[in-house]
C-alpha cells in the first residue's frame, strides 16, 4: 500500500493545565497504537486553550510540555506529523467557514458548552460567558476537516464534537459539492472516561483545582503512588466490577489500561485481594509508567523547536489544500492564487 492509500488519523490535546494519566489512557495510548497503520496528524490545540482566560507564560509552558510529553509517550515524528495548531493559520480561517454553516442552537446544545458556561454563569452571570466557549466545537470541526481525517482517537467526552464534525462534513458536501470524509471517533474499550481519585463520580480533568484528584504525567512518581494509595473507594471491602463502586472500578480500569488487560481479567486477578493490595498494585504500575516517560521527556524537550518546524511545514501544505477546496466550493476563488 502506498502512503497515499493510507487512511488518516488525527487528534489533538488542548494546552490548558497539565496533562494527566486520563489524557494518556483515554487518547494518547490509542494515538500511539494507531500510528503504524495510518497517515497521522497530531497537534497541541493551543487555539482551543484560548476559549477560557489564559496566562500567556503558562500557556507557552503548557504547549511545550505537551509537545514533549507526546514524544515521551511514544508519538514518533517519523510516522506522525506533530505540530502546534497556532502555527497553521488555516485553522482560524477554516473555523470561520465552518462557523458560518452552524446555528447558535446547535452550538449551545453541546454538552461541554453547557457544563463550562454554566460554571461561568453561576459565578459571574450570562454576560461574562466567553464567546470562544460557544465556538470551540467549530474550531475542532475545522481541525478535523483541514486534514480530511478518517479516524479520531479521543476519550468519550469528545464524542459529541466528532459527531458534530460528521454532520458538518455531510452538510458542507451537500451544500458546496466538497468531498470531505465523514470521520469516526475511536474510543478505547477500557479507559474512555477515567475518574477523579477524590470524587470518582466526576471525570479526571487537567483543569481540576484539586491536585489530589489527578495523576499528572509529570508528577513525582512517589507522590503519584501516594495519590493512588489515598484514592477514594467505598466501605464494602470486596473487589468486583460494578457501577455502584466507581472508585474501585476506576482503579481496576487504570490497572487494566496500563497492563493491557481486559477489565474482566483484572477484576478476576484482584477478586480475593483487599483494597490496600489493589491500590499498591495500581500505584506500582502508575509509578513505573511515570518513571519511564519522564526519562524520555527530558530528551524530548531539547528538540521541540526543530521538530515543530518540520511538523508545521508538512501540516500547512495539507491544511492549505483542503481549505482551498472549501473556499472554492463556497465561491471564494481568490485572485492572488
Ligand atoms: P482535551 O485536551 O480535553 O483532552 C485530550 C484527550 O484526552 C481525553 N480525556 C479523557 N479520556 C479519558 N478519561 C478522562 N477523564 C479524560 N479527560 C480527557 C479527551 O477525550 C481527549 O481525547 N477538544 C479537544 C482537543 C481537540 C481535538 C481536536 C481532539 C481539539 N481539536 C480535533 C480531536 C480532534 C480537547 O479539549 O481535549
Coordinates of C-alpha atoms and ligand atoms in Angstrom, one line a residue:
X1 CA 0.0 0.0 0.0
X2 CA 1.5 3.4 -0.9
X3 CA 1.3 6.3 1.6
X4 CA -1.4 7.9 -0.5
X5 CA -3.7 5.0 0.1
X6 CA -3.4 5.2 3.9
X7 CA -6.3 6.4 5.9
X8 CA -5.8 9.5 8.0
X9 CA -5.7 9.6 11.8
X10 CA -5.9 13.0 13.6
X11 CA -6.2 14.1 17.2
X12 CA -5.2 17.0 19.5
X13 CA -5.0 18.0 23.1
X14 CA -5.9 21.4 24.5
X15 CA -3.0 23.2 26.0
X16 CA -4.8 24.0 29.2
X17 CA -3.3 22.8 32.5
X18 CA -1.0 19.8 32.9
X19 CA -1.5 16.5 31.1
X20 CA -3.0 13.7 33.2
X21 CA -3.0 10.0 33.2
X22 CA -6.6 10.2 31.9
X23 CA -5.4 12.0 28.7
X24 CA -2.8 9.2 28.2
X25 CA -5.2 6.3 28.8
X26 CA -8.2 7.9 27.0
X27 CA -6.4 9.3 24.0
X28 CA -2.6 9.2 23.7
X29 CA -2.4 5.5 24.1
X30 CA -4.6 4.9 21.1
X31 CA -2.8 7.6 19.0
X32 CA 0.5 5.6 19.7
X33 CA -1.1 2.3 18.8
X34 CA -2.7 3.6 15.6
X35 CA 0.3 5.5 14.2
X36 CA 1.7 2.5 12.4
X37 CA -1.4 1.9 10.3
X38 CA -2.4 5.5 9.3
X39 CA -1.1 8.7 8.0
X40 CA -1.1 10.7 11.2
X41 CA -1.6 14.4 12.3
X42 CA -1.4 15.2 16.0
X43 CA -1.3 18.7 17.4
X44 CA -1.2 20.7 20.5
X45 CA -4.5 22.6 20.4
X46 CA -3.2 25.9 21.7
X47 CA -6.0 27.9 20.0
X48 CA -8.5 25.8 21.9
X49 CA -6.8 26.9 25.1
X50 CA -7.9 30.5 24.4
X51 CA -11.5 29.7 25.0
X52 CA -11.1 30.4 28.7
X53 CA -9.0 33.2 30.2
X54 CA -5.2 32.4 30.0
X55 CA -1.9 33.4 31.4
X56 CA 0.4 33.8 28.4
X57 CA 3.5 32.4 30.2
X58 CA 1.6 29.5 31.5
X59 CA 0.2 28.7 28.0
X60 CA 3.6 28.8 26.5
X61 CA 4.9 26.4 29.1
X62 CA 1.9 24.1 28.7
X63 CA 2.2 23.8 25.0
X64 CA 5.8 22.9 25.1
X65 CA 5.2 20.4 27.9
X66 CA 2.5 18.7 25.8
X67 CA 4.7 18.5 22.8
X68 CA 7.5 16.8 24.7
X69 CA 5.0 14.5 26.5
X70 CA 3.6 13.3 23.2
X71 CA 7.1 12.4 22.2
X72 CA 7.8 10.7 25.6
X73 CA 4.6 8.7 25.4
X74 CA 5.6 7.2 22.0
X75 CA 4.5 9.6 19.3
X76 CA 7.2 9.1 16.6
X77 CA 7.8 12.1 14.4
X78 CA 9.0 9.7 11.6
X79 CA 5.5 8.3 11.5
X80 CA 3.4 11.3 12.7
X81 CA 3.2 14.9 11.7
X82 CA 3.3 16.6 15.2
X83 CA 2.7 20.4 15.3
X84 CA 1.3 23.3 17.2
X85 CA -2.2 24.3 16.0
X86 CA -1.4 28.0 16.0
X87 CA 1.5 27.5 13.6
X88 CA -1.1 26.7 10.9
X89 CA -3.1 29.9 10.2
X90 CA -5.5 27.9 8.1
X91 CA -7.2 26.7 11.4
X92 CA -8.5 30.2 12.0
X93 CA -9.9 30.6 8.5
X94 CA -11.4 27.2 8.5
X95 CA -13.1 27.9 11.8
X96 CA -14.8 30.9 10.2
X97 CA -16.0 29.0 7.2
X98 CA -17.4 26.2 9.4
X99 CA -18.9 28.6 11.9
X100 CA -21.0 30.3 9.2
X101 CA -22.6 27.0 8.5
X102 CA -23.8 26.3 12.0
X103 CA -26.5 27.8 14.2
X104 CA -26.4 29.2 17.7
X105 CA -28.9 26.5 18.7
X106 CA -26.7 23.7 17.5
X107 CA -23.6 25.0 19.3
X108 CA -25.3 25.9 22.6
X109 CA -26.7 22.3 22.8
X110 CA -23.1 20.9 23.1
X111 CA -22.7 19.2 26.5
X112 CA -19.3 20.7 27.1
X113 CA -20.6 24.3 26.3
X114 CA -23.4 23.7 28.8
X115 CA -21.1 22.5 31.5
X116 CA -18.4 25.1 31.1
X117 CA -20.7 28.0 30.5
X118 CA -22.9 27.2 33.4
X119 CA -19.9 27.4 35.8
X120 CA -19.1 30.9 34.5
X121 CA -22.7 31.9 34.5
X122 CA -23.3 30.8 38.1
X123 CA -20.2 32.7 39.3
X124 CA -20.5 35.9 37.2
X125 CA -23.7 36.0 35.1
X126 CA -24.6 35.3 31.5
X127 CA -22.9 38.3 30.0
X128 CA -19.4 37.0 31.0
X129 CA -19.6 33.7 29.2
X130 CA -16.6 33.9 26.8
X131 CA -17.7 33.8 23.1
X132 CA -14.8 31.3 22.5
X133 CA -16.6 28.7 24.6
X134 CA -19.5 28.6 22.1
X135 CA -17.3 28.5 19.1
X136 CA -14.9 25.9 20.5
X137 CA -16.6 22.9 18.6
X138 CA -16.4 24.6 15.2
X139 CA -12.7 25.2 15.7
X140 CA -12.4 21.4 16.4
X141 CA -14.6 20.6 13.3
X142 CA -12.2 22.7 11.2
X143 CA -9.2 20.9 12.7
X144 CA -10.6 17.6 11.5
X145 CA -11.8 18.7 8.1
X146 CA -8.5 20.5 7.3
X147 CA -6.7 17.2 7.2
X148 CA -9.7 15.2 5.8
X149 CA -9.3 12.7 8.7
X150 CA -10.9 9.3 8.8
X151 CA -10.4 8.3 12.5
X152 CA -10.2 10.4 15.6
X153 CA -8.8 8.8 18.8
X154 CA -10.4 10.5 21.8
X155 CA -12.0 9.9 25.1
X156 CA -15.8 9.7 25.4
X157 CA -16.1 13.4 26.4
X158 CA -15.1 14.4 22.8
X159 CA -17.5 12.1 21.1
X160 CA -20.2 14.7 20.6
X161 CA -17.8 17.1 18.9
X162 CA -16.8 14.4 16.5
X163 CA -20.5 13.8 15.8
X164 CA -20.9 17.5 15.0
X165 CA -18.0 17.1 12.6
X166 CA -19.7 14.3 10.9
X167 CA -22.8 16.4 10.5
X168 CA -20.8 19.3 9.2
X169 CA -18.9 17.2 6.7
X170 CA -22.2 16.0 5.2
X171 CA -23.7 19.4 5.3
X172 CA -20.7 21.1 3.5
X173 CA -20.5 18.3 1.0
X174 CA -24.2 18.7 0.1
X175 CA -24.1 22.5 0.0
X176 CA -20.8 23.1 -1.7
X177 CA -20.0 19.9 -3.5
X178 CA -16.9 19.3 -1.4
X179 CA -15.8 15.7 -0.7
X180 CA -14.8 15.8 3.0
X181 CA -14.7 12.4 4.6
X182 CA -17.1 11.7 7.4
X183 CA -14.8 10.9 10.4
X184 CA -15.3 8.2 13.0
X185 CA -14.4 8.6 16.7
X186 CA -12.1 5.9 18.0
X187 CA -12.8 5.5 21.7
X188 CA -11.0 3.0 23.9
X189 CA -12.9 0.0 25.3
X190 CA -11.1 0.4 28.6
X191 CA -10.5 3.9 29.9
X192 CA -12.8 6.0 27.8
X193 CA -13.5 8.0 31.0
X194 CA -11.0 7.9 33.8
X195 CA -12.5 9.3 37.0
X196 CA -11.2 11.7 39.7
X197 CA -9.3 10.0 42.5
X198 CA -11.1 12.1 45.2
X199 CA -14.6 12.2 43.6
X200 CA -14.9 9.0 41.5
X201 CA -18.2 10.1 40.1
X202 CA -16.5 13.0 38.3
X203 CA -14.1 12.7 35.4
X204 CA -10.4 13.2 36.0
X205 CA -9.6 16.6 34.4
X206 CA -6.5 18.6 33.8
X207 CA -8.4 21.7 34.9
X208 CA -9.4 20.3 38.3
X209 CA -8.2 22.7 41.0
X210 CA -7.6 19.8 43.5
X211 CA -4.2 18.3 42.6
X212 CA -5.0 15.1 44.6
X213 CA -7.8 14.3 42.1
X214 CA -5.5 13.7 39.2
X215 CA -2.2 11.9 38.4
X216 CA -0.2 14.3 36.2
X217 CA 2.2 12.8 33.7
X218 CA 4.9 15.0 35.3
X219 CA 4.1 14.2 38.9
X220 CA 6.9 12.9 41.1
X221 CA 6.4 9.1 40.8
X222 CA 6.4 8.6 44.6
X223 CA 3.8 11.4 45.0
X224 CA 1.7 9.7 42.4
X225 CA 1.9 6.4 44.2
X226 CA 0.7 8.1 47.4
X227 CA -2.3 9.7 45.5
X228 CA -3.3 6.2 44.4
X229 CA -3.0 4.9 47.9
X230 CA -5.3 7.7 49.1
X231 CA -7.8 7.3 46.3
X232 CA -11.5 7.4 47.5
X233 CA -13.1 3.9 47.3
X234 CA -16.1 2.6 49.4
X235 CA -16.5 0.8 52.7
X236 CA -17.6 -2.7 51.4
X237 CA -14.1 -4.2 51.2
X238 CA -14.9 -6.5 48.3
X239 CA -13.4 -6.2 44.9
X240 CA -15.6 -6.7 41.9
X241 CA -16.7 -4.7 38.9
X242 CA -19.8 -2.6 39.4
X243 CA -21.1 0.9 38.5
X244 CA -22.1 1.2 42.1
X245 CA -18.4 1.1 43.1
X246 CA -16.9 3.9 41.0
X247 CA -13.7 4.2 43.0
X248 CA -12.9 0.5 42.7
X249 CA -13.9 0.4 39.0
X250 CA -11.6 3.4 38.3
X251 CA -8.6 1.6 39.9
X252 CA -9.4 -1.6 38.0
X253 CA -9.6 0.4 34.8
X254 CA -6.3 2.2 35.3
X255 CA -4.6 -1.1 36.1
X256 CA -6.2 -2.8 33.0
X257 CA -5.1 0.1 30.7
X258 CA -1.5 0.2 31.9
X259 CA -1.1 -3.6 31.8
X260 CA -3.1 -4.1 28.6
X261 CA -5.7 -6.4 30.2
X262 CA -9.4 -6.5 29.9
X263 CA -11.5 -5.3 32.9
X264 CA -12.7 -8.8 33.4
X265 CA -9.2 -10.2 33.6
X266 CA -8.2 -7.5 36.1
X267 CA -11.3 -8.0 38.3
X268 CA -10.6 -11.7 38.4
X269 CA -7.0 -11.1 39.3
X270 CA -8.0 -9.0 42.3
X271 CA -11.2 -10.8 43.4
X272 CA -9.5 -12.3 46.5
X273 CA -7.4 -9.3 47.4
X274 CA -8.2 -6.3 49.7
X275 CA -8.3 -2.6 48.7
X276 CA -4.8 -2.0 50.1
X277 CA -3.4 -4.7 47.8
X278 CA -5.2 -3.4 44.8
X279 CA -4.0 0.2 45.4
X280 CA -0.4 -1.0 45.9
X281 CA -0.6 -2.8 42.5
X282 CA -2.1 0.1 40.7
X283 CA 0.3 2.5 42.4
X284 CA 3.3 0.4 41.3
X285 CA 2.1 0.4 37.7
X286 CA 1.5 4.1 37.7
X287 CA 4.9 4.8 39.3
X288 CA 6.8 2.7 36.7
X289 CA 4.9 4.2 33.8
X290 CA 5.7 7.7 35.0
X291 CA 9.4 6.9 35.6
X292 CA 9.6 5.5 32.0
X293 CA 8.0 8.5 30.3
X294 CA 9.7 11.1 32.4
X295 CA 13.1 9.7 31.4
X296 CA 12.2 10.2 27.8
X297 CA 10.6 13.6 28.4
X298 CA 13.9 15.5 29.3
X299 CA 15.4 14.4 26.0
X300 CA 12.3 15.3 24.0
X301 CA 12.3 18.9 25.4
X302 CA 15.6 19.5 23.7
X303 CA 14.2 19.0 20.2
X304 CA 10.9 20.8 20.3
X305 CA 11.7 23.8 18.1
X306 CA 13.3 21.8 15.2
X307 CA 10.6 19.1 15.3
X308 CA 7.7 21.5 15.5
X309 CA 9.0 23.4 12.5
X310 CA 9.2 20.3 10.4
X311 CA 5.7 19.2 11.6
X312 CA 4.3 22.7 10.8
X313 CA 5.7 22.7 7.2
X314 CA 4.1 19.3 6.5
X315 CA 0.8 20.1 8.1
X316 CA 0.5 23.5 6.4
X317 CA 0.6 22.0 2.9
X318 CA -2.2 19.6 3.6
X319 CA -4.3 22.1 5.5
X320 CA -4.0 24.7 2.8
X321 CA -5.0 22.3 0.1
X322 CA -8.2 21.3 2.0
X323 CA -9.0 24.8 3.0
X324 CA -8.8 25.9 -0.7
X325 CA -11.3 23.1 -1.7
X326 CA -13.9 24.5 0.7
X327 CA -13.1 28.1 -0.3
X328 CA -13.6 27.3 -3.9
X329 CA -16.8 25.4 -3.2
X330 CA -18.1 28.5 -1.3
X331 CA -17.3 30.8 -4.1
X332 CA -14.2 32.3 -2.7
X333 CA -11.8 32.0 -5.6
X334 CA -9.0 34.3 -4.7
X335 CA -7.4 36.3 -7.5
X336 CA -4.0 36.1 -5.8
X337 CA -3.6 32.4 -6.4
Ligands
LIG1 P1 -8.7 17.6 26.0 O1 -7.5 18.4 25.9 O2 -9.8 18.0 27.0 O3 -8.4 16.1 26.2 C1 -7.4 15.4 25.5 C2 -7.9 14.0 25.2 O4 -8.0 13.3 26.5 C3 -9.3 12.7 26.6 N1 -9.7 12.8 28.0 C4 -10.0 11.7 28.7 N2 -10.1 10.4 28.4 C5 -10.5 9.6 29.4 N3 -10.8 10.0 30.7 C6 -10.8 11.3 31.0 N4 -11.1 11.7 32.2 C7 -10.4 12.2 30.0 N5 -10.2 13.6 30.0 C8 -9.8 13.9 28.8 C9 -10.2 13.6 25.7 O5 -11.3 12.9 25.4 C10 -9.3 13.9 24.6 O6 -9.3 12.9 23.6 N6 -11.2 19.5 22.1 C11 -10.2 18.5 22.5 C12 -8.9 18.8 21.7 C13 -9.0 18.8 20.3 C14 -9.2 17.8 19.4 C15 -9.3 18.4 18.1 C16 -9.4 16.4 19.5 C17 -9.0 20.0 19.5 N7 -9.2 19.7 18.2 C18 -9.5 17.6 16.9 C19 -9.6 15.6 18.4 C20 -9.7 16.2 17.1 C21 -9.9 18.6 23.9 O7 -10.1 19.6 24.5 O8 -9.4 17.5 24.5

